Coordinates of C-alpha atoms and ligand atoms in Angstrom, one line a residue:
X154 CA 130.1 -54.1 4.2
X155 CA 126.5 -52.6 4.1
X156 CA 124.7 -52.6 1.0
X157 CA 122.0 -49.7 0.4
X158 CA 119.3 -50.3 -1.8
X159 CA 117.8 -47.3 -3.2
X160 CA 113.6 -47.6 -3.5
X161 CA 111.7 -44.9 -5.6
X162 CA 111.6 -42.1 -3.1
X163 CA 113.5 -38.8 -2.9
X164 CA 115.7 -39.6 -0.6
X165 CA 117.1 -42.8 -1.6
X166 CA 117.6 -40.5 -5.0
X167 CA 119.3 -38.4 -3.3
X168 CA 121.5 -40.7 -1.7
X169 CA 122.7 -42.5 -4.7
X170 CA 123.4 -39.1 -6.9
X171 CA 125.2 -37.9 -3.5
X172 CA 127.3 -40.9 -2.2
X173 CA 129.9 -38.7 -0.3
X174 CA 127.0 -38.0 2.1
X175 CA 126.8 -41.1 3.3
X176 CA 130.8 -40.6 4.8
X177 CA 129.1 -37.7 6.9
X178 CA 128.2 -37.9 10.7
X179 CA 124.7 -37.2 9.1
X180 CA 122.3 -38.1 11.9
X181 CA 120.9 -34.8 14.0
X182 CA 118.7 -36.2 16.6
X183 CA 115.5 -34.1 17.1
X184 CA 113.6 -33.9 20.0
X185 CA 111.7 -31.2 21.7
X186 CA 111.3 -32.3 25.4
X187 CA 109.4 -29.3 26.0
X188 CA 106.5 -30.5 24.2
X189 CA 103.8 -31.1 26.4
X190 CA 102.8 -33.9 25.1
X191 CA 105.7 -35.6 25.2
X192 CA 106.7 -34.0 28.7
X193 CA 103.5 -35.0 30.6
X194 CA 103.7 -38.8 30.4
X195 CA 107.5 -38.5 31.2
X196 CA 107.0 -36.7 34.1
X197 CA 104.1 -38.9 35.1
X198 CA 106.0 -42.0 34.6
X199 CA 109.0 -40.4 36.6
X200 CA 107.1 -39.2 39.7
X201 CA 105.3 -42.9 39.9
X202 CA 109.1 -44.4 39.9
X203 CA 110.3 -41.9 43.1
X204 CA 107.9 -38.2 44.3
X205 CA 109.2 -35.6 41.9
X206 CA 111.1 -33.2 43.6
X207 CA 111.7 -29.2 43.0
X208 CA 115.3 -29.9 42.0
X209 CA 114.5 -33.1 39.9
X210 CA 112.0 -31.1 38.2
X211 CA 114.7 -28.4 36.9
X212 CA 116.4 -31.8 35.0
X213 CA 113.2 -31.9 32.9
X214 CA 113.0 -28.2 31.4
X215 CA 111.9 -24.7 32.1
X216 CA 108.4 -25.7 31.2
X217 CA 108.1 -28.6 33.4
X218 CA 107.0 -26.6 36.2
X219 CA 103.8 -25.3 34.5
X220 CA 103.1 -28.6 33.4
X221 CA 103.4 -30.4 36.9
X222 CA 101.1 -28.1 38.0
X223 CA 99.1 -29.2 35.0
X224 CA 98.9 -32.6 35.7
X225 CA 97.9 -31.6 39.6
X226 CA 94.6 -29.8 38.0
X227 CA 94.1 -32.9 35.7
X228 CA 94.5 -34.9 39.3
X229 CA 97.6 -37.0 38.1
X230 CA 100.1 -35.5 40.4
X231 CA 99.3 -34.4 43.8
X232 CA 101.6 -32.0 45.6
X233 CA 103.0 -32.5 49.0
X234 CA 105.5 -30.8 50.8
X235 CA 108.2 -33.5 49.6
X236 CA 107.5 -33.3 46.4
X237 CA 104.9 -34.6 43.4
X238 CA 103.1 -38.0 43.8
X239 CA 101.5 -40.2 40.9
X240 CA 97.7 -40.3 42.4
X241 CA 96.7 -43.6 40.2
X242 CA 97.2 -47.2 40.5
X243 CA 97.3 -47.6 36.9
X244 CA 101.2 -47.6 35.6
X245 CA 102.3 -44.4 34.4
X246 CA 104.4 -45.5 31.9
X247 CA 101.6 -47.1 29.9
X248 CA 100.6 -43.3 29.4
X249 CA 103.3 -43.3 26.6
X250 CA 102.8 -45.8 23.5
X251 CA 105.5 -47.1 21.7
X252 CA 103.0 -46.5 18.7
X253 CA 103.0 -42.8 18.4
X254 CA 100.8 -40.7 20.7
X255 CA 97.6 -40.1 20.9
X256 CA 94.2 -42.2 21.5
X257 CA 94.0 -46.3 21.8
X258 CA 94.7 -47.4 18.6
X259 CA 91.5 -49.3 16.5
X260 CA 92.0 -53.0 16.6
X261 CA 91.3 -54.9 13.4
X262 CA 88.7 -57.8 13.9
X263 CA 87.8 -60.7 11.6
X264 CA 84.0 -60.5 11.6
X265 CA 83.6 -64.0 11.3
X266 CA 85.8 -65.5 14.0
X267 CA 86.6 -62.3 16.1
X268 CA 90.0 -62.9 15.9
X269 CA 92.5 -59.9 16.0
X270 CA 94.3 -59.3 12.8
X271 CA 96.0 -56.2 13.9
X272 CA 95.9 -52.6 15.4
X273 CA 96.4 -49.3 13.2
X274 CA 96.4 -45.6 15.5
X275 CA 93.6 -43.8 15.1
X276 CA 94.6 -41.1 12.6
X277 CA 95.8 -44.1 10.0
X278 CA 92.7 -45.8 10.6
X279 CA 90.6 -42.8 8.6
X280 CA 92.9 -43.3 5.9
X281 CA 93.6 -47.0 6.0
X282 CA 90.7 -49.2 7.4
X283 CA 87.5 -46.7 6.4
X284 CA 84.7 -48.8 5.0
X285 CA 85.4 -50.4 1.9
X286 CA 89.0 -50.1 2.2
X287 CA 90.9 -53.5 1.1
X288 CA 93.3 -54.0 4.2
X289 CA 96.7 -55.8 3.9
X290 CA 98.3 -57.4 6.4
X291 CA 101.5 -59.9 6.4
X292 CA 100.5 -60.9 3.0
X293 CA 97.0 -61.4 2.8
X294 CA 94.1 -59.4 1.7
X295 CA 90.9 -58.3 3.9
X296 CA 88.0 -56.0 2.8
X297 CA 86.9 -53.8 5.8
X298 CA 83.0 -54.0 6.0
X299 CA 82.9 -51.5 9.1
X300 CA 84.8 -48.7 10.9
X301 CA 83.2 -48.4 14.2
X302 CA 85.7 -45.1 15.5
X303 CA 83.0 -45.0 18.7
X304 CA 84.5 -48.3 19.5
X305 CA 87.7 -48.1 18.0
X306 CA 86.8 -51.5 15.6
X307 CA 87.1 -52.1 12.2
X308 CA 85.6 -55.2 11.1
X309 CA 87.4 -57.1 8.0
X310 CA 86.6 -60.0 6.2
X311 CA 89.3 -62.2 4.6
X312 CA 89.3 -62.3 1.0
X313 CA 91.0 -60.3 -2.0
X314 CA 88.1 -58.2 -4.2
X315 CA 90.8 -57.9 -7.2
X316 CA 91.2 -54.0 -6.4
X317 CA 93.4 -51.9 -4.3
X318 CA 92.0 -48.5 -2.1
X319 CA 93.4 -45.5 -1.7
X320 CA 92.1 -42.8 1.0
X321 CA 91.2 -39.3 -0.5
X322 CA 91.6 -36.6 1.9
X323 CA 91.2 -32.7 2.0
X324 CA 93.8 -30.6 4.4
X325 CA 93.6 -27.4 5.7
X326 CA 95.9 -25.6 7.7
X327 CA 95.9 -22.6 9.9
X328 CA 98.2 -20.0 11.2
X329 CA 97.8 -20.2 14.9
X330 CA 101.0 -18.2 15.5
X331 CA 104.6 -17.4 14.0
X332 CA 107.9 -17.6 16.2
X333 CA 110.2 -16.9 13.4
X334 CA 111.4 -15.8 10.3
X335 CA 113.5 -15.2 7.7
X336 CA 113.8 -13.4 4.4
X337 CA 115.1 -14.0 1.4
X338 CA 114.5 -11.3 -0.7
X339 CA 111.2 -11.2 -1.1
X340 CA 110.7 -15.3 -0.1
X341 CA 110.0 -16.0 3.2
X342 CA 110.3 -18.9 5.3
X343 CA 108.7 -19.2 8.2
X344 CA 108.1 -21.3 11.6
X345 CA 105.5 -21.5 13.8
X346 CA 102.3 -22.9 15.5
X347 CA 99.7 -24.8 13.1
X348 CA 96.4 -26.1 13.1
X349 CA 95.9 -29.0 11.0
X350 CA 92.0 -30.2 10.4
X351 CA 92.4 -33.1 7.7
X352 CA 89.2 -35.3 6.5
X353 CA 89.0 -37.9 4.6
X354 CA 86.3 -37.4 2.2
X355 CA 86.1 -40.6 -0.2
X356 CA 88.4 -43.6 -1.5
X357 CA 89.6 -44.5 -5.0
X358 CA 89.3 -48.4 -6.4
X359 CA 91.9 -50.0 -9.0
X360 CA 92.3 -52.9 -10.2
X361 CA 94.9 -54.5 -8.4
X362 CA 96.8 -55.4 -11.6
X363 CA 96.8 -52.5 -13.8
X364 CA 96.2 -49.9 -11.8
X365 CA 92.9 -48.7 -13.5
X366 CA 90.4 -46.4 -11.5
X367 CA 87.5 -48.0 -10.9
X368 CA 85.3 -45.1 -9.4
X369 CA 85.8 -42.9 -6.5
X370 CA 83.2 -43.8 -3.7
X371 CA 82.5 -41.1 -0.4
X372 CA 83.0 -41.6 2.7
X373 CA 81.3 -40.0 5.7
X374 CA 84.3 -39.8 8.0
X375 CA 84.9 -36.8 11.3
X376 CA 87.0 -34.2 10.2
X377 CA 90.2 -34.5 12.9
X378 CA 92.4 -31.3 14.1
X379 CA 96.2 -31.4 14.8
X380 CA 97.6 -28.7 17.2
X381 CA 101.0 -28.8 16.2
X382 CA 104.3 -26.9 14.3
X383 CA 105.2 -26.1 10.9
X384 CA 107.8 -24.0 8.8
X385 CA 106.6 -22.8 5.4
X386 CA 107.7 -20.8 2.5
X387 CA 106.3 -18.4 0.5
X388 CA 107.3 -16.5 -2.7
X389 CA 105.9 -12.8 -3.2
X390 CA 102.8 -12.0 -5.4
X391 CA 105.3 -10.4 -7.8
X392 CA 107.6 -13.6 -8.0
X393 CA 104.5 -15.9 -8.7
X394 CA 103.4 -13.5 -11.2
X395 CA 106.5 -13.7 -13.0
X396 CA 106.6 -17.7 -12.6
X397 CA 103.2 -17.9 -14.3
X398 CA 104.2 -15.3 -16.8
X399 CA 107.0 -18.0 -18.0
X400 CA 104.6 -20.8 -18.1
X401 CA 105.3 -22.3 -14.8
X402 CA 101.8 -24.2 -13.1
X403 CA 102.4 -22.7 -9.8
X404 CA 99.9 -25.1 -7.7
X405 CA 101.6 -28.0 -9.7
X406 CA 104.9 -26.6 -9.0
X407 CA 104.0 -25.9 -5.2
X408 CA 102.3 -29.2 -4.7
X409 CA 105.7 -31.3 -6.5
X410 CA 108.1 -29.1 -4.3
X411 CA 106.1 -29.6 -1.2
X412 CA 106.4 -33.3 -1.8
X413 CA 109.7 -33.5 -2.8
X414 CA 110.7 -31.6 0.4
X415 CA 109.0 -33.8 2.7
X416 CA 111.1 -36.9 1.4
X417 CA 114.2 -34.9 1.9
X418 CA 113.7 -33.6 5.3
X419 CA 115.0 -37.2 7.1
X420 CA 118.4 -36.2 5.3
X421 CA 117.9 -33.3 8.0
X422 CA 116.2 -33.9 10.8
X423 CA 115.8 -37.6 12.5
X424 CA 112.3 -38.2 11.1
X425 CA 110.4 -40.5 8.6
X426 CA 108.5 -39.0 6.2
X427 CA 105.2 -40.1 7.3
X428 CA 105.7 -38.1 10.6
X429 CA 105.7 -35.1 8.7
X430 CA 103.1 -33.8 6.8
X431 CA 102.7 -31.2 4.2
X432 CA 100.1 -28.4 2.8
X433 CA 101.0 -26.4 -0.4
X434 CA 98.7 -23.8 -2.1
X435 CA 99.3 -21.0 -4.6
X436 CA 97.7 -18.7 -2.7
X437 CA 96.9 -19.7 1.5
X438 CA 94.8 -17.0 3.8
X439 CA 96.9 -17.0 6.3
X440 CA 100.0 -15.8 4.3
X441 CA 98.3 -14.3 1.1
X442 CA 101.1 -15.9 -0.9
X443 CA 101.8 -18.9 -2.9
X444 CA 102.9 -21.4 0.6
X445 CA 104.4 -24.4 1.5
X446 CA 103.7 -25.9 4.5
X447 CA 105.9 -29.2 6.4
X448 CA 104.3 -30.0 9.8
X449 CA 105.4 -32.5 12.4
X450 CA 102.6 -35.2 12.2
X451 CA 102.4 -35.2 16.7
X452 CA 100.3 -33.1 18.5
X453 CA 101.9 -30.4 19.6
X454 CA 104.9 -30.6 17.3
X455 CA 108.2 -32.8 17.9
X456 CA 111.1 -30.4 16.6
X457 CA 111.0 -31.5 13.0
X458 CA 109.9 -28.8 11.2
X459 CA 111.8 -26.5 13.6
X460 CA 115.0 -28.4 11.8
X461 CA 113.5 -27.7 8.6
X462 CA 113.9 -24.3 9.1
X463 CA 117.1 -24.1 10.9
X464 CA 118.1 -26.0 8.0
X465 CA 115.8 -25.0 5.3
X466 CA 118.6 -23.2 2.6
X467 CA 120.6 -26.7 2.9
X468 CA 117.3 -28.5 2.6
X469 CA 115.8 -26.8 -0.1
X470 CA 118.8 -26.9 -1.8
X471 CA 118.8 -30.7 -1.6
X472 CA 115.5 -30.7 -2.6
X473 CA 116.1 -29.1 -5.8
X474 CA 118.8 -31.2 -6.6
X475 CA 116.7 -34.3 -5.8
X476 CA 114.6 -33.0 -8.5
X477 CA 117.1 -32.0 -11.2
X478 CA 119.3 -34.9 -11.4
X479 CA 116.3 -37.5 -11.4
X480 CA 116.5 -39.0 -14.4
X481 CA 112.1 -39.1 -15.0
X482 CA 110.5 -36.9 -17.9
X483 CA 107.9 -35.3 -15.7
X484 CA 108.0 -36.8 -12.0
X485 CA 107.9 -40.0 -10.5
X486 CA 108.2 -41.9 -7.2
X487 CA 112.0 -40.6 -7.0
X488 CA 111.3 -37.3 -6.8
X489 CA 108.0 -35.7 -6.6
X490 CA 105.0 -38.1 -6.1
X491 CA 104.4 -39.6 -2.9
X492 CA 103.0 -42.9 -1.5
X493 CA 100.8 -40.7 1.0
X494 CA 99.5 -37.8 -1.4
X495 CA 96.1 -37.0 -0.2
X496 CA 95.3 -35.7 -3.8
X497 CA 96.1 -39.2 -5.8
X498 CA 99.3 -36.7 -7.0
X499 CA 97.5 -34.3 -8.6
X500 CA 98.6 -31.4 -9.7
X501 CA 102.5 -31.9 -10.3
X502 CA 104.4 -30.1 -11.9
X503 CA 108.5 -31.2 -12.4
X504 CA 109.9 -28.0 -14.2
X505 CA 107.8 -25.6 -11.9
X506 CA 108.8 -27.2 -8.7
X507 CA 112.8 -26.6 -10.0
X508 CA 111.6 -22.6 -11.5
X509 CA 110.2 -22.5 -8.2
X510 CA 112.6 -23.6 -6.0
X511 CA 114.9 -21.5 -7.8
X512 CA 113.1 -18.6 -7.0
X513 CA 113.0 -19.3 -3.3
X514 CA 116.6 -19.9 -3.1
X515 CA 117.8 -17.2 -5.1
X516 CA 119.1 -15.4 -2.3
X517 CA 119.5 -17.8 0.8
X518 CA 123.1 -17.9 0.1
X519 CA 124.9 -18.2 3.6
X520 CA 124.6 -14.9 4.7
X521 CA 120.9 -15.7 5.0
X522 CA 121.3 -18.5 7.2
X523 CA 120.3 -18.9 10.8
X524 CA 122.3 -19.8 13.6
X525 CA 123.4 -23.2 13.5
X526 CA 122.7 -23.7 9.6
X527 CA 125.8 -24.7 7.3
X528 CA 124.1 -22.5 4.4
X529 CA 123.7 -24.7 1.2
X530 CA 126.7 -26.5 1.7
X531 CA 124.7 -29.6 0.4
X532 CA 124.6 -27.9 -2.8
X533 CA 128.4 -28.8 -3.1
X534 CA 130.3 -28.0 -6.1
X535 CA 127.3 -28.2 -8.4
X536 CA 125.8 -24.7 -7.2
X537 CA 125.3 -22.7 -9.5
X538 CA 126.3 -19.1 -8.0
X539 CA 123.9 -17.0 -6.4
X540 CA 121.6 -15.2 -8.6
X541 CA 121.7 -11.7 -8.4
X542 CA 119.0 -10.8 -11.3
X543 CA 115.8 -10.5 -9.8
X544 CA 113.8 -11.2 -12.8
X545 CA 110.1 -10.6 -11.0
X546 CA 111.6 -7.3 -10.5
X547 CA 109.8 -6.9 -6.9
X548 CA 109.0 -4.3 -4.7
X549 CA 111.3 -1.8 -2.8
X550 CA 112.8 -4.0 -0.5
X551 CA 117.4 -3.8 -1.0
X552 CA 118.8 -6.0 -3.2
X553 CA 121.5 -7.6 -0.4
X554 CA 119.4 -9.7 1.0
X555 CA 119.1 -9.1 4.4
X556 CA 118.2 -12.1 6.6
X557 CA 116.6 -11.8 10.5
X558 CA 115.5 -14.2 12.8
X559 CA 113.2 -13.6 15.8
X560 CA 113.8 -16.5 18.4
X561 CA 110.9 -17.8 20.0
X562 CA 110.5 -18.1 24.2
X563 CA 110.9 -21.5 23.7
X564 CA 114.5 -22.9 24.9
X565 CA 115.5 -25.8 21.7
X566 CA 117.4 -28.9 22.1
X567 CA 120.0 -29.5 19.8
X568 CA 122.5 -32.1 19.7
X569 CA 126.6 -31.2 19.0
X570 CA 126.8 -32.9 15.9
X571 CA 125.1 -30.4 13.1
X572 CA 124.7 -31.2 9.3
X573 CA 127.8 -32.1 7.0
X574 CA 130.0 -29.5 5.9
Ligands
ZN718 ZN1 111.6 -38.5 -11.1
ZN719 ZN1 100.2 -34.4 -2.3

């Protein structure tokens, strides 16, 4: 027998409102081997093992070519006639952490002993062991005094000051370049290359019993970029309009549904939901819309968002429902606040994120779907139809909505099993 027990979180609501899910082959592994970053270490740690050879390199992708030759400028590899040689005496395989990628991770030291309480990566450690921040680990309490990022310290003391931190942090996202797309009707979903530049600009204290604020105090922390991918979704200035016209609070709305989404998305792709990240505004440059935004958390993507959008009718579907059938008044832990919210959860907006999502999936009925997407067969017997109104009463474009795709150069990875029917 195997007993789940639901937390607060989206997806554990989903879960229990959606049982016969769990008789599914639900898992779609997600991996993009052409990454890069993920590609480079591989290929490192391979040609250390045995020289690399033309026709080993085919097993490893189309791209690994350009990025042998790659790691030959960076002086990793070194070409010979029988193939590519790892140049160091280091291991190779140490290039790859078992703690996400990236730079050495920041140990945490006890000031007064020196003794090492623990290591967070990099990224967390802006948001988790800034100065000030109360640090737990396996049970107890410790107040960081310093974050020394030049030498990748942070120096805690033991000791519990009665409050809890919490990290606030600004995000701002870029369109570097979109590979694909889809309409529906006048929505638009979209995938792509990203540039991420979050900062972490001050912390909140409260009390650790009842929550109170206690002050919010700045921080003077590096702002850090993020090459990576996203998929977003927009609605059209005319949809928006008629949103607010009914009352909705569209960066409330935007903001809820973004979160929401992201706790879906491990229903869809083979993620957690703090390797995905997510950037909502009711009106982005970029897009000059009301967006979304769901990017993979790894430099230089790693195929999640991609699922997102391969899947996004099904997932957005999900996400709605996730929304409707909690039972809160106006939002909780269950369905649209998040444990990671860079904004302390503000706005949200319950009833927009559902008007919203409503308008977005108006018409990305299974017609609209892309190649490999099941349509919103997640929706099950409780859709509601597709809506053929269009209350916003948009622009010129047909009423069937017409859905294209534009496939990237990139080659994608997908495993045979797909999403339940
Ligand atoms: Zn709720
Ligand atoms: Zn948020």
């Amino acid at each position: 027998m195997a007993v789940l027990i639901a937390r607060d979180d989206p997806l554990d609501t989903y879960l229990v409102h959606h049982p016969e899910i769990l008789r599914h082959p639900v898992e779609a592994t997600v991996l993009d081997p052409d990454n890069p970053y993920v590609l480079a270490p591989h290929l490192c740690a391979a040609a250390a093992e045995l020289p690399l050879t033309e026709a080993d390199l085919a097993l490893f992708g189309a791209g690994a070519a350009v990025v042998a030759e790659d790691l030959c400028r960076r002086s990793l590899l070194r070409r010979r006639p029988s193939g590519w040689y790892w140049t160091r005496r280091a291991r190779a395989a140490r290039m790859t952490s078992l703690r996400g990628t990236g730079a050495e991770p920041v140990k945490i030291v006890e000031e007064t002993t020196g003794r090492l309480v623990g290591t967070v990566d990099e990224p967390s450690a802006h948001v988790l062991a800034h100065d000030g921040a109360t640090y737990l680990h396996q049970g107890d309490t410790y107040l960081v005094s310093t974050l020394d990022l030049a030498d990748g310290v942070a120096l805690v003391g033991l000791g519990d000051p009665g409050y809890v931190t919490s990290a606030r942090q600004v995000t701002k996202i870029e369109v570097i370049g979109q590979q694909r797309q889809m309409r529906w009707d006048e929505a638009q979903v979209c995938f792509g290359d990203v540039q991420v530049t979050r900062q972490v600009t001050s912390f909140v204290r409260r009390r650790a019993d009842t929550g109170r604020p206690l002050g919010e105090v700045p921080l003077d922390l590096p702002p850090r970029t993020l090459r990576t991918r996203a998929m977003w979704w927009t609605v059209s200035a005319a949809q928006a309009a008629w949103l607010a016209g009914s009352g909705v609070d569209l960066p409330g709305a935007a903001h809820a549904a973004e979160h929401a989404s992201i706790g879906l998305l491990p229903l869809f792709a083979t993620c957690d939901r703090w390797d995905i990240g997510g950037v909502s505004t009711d009106l982005h440059p970029a897009t000059g819309r009301l967006t979304v935004f769901v990017y993979d958390g790894h430099e230089g993507g790693a195929g999640f968002a991609e699922r997102g959008f391969d899947a996004a009718a099904a997932w957005l579907a999900a996400t709605r429902q996730a929304i409707a059938s909690c039972e809160c008044e106006a939002g909780c832990p269950s369905c649209i606040q998040s444990p990671k919210c860079g904004n302390g959860n503000m706005p949200l907006s319950k009833s927009g994120a559902l008007a919203l999502l409503d308008t977005v999936l108006a018409a990305s009925g299974p017609r609209a779907a892309g190649p490999g997407e099941k349509g919103a067969a997640l929706a099950g017997g409780e859709s509601e139809g597709r809506r053929t109104v269009r209350p916003w009463g948009g622009g010129a474009e047909p009423a069937s909505s017409k859905a294209y795709l534009e496939s990237g150069p990139r080659t994608h990875f997908r495993t045979s099993k797909d999403l339940p029917q």
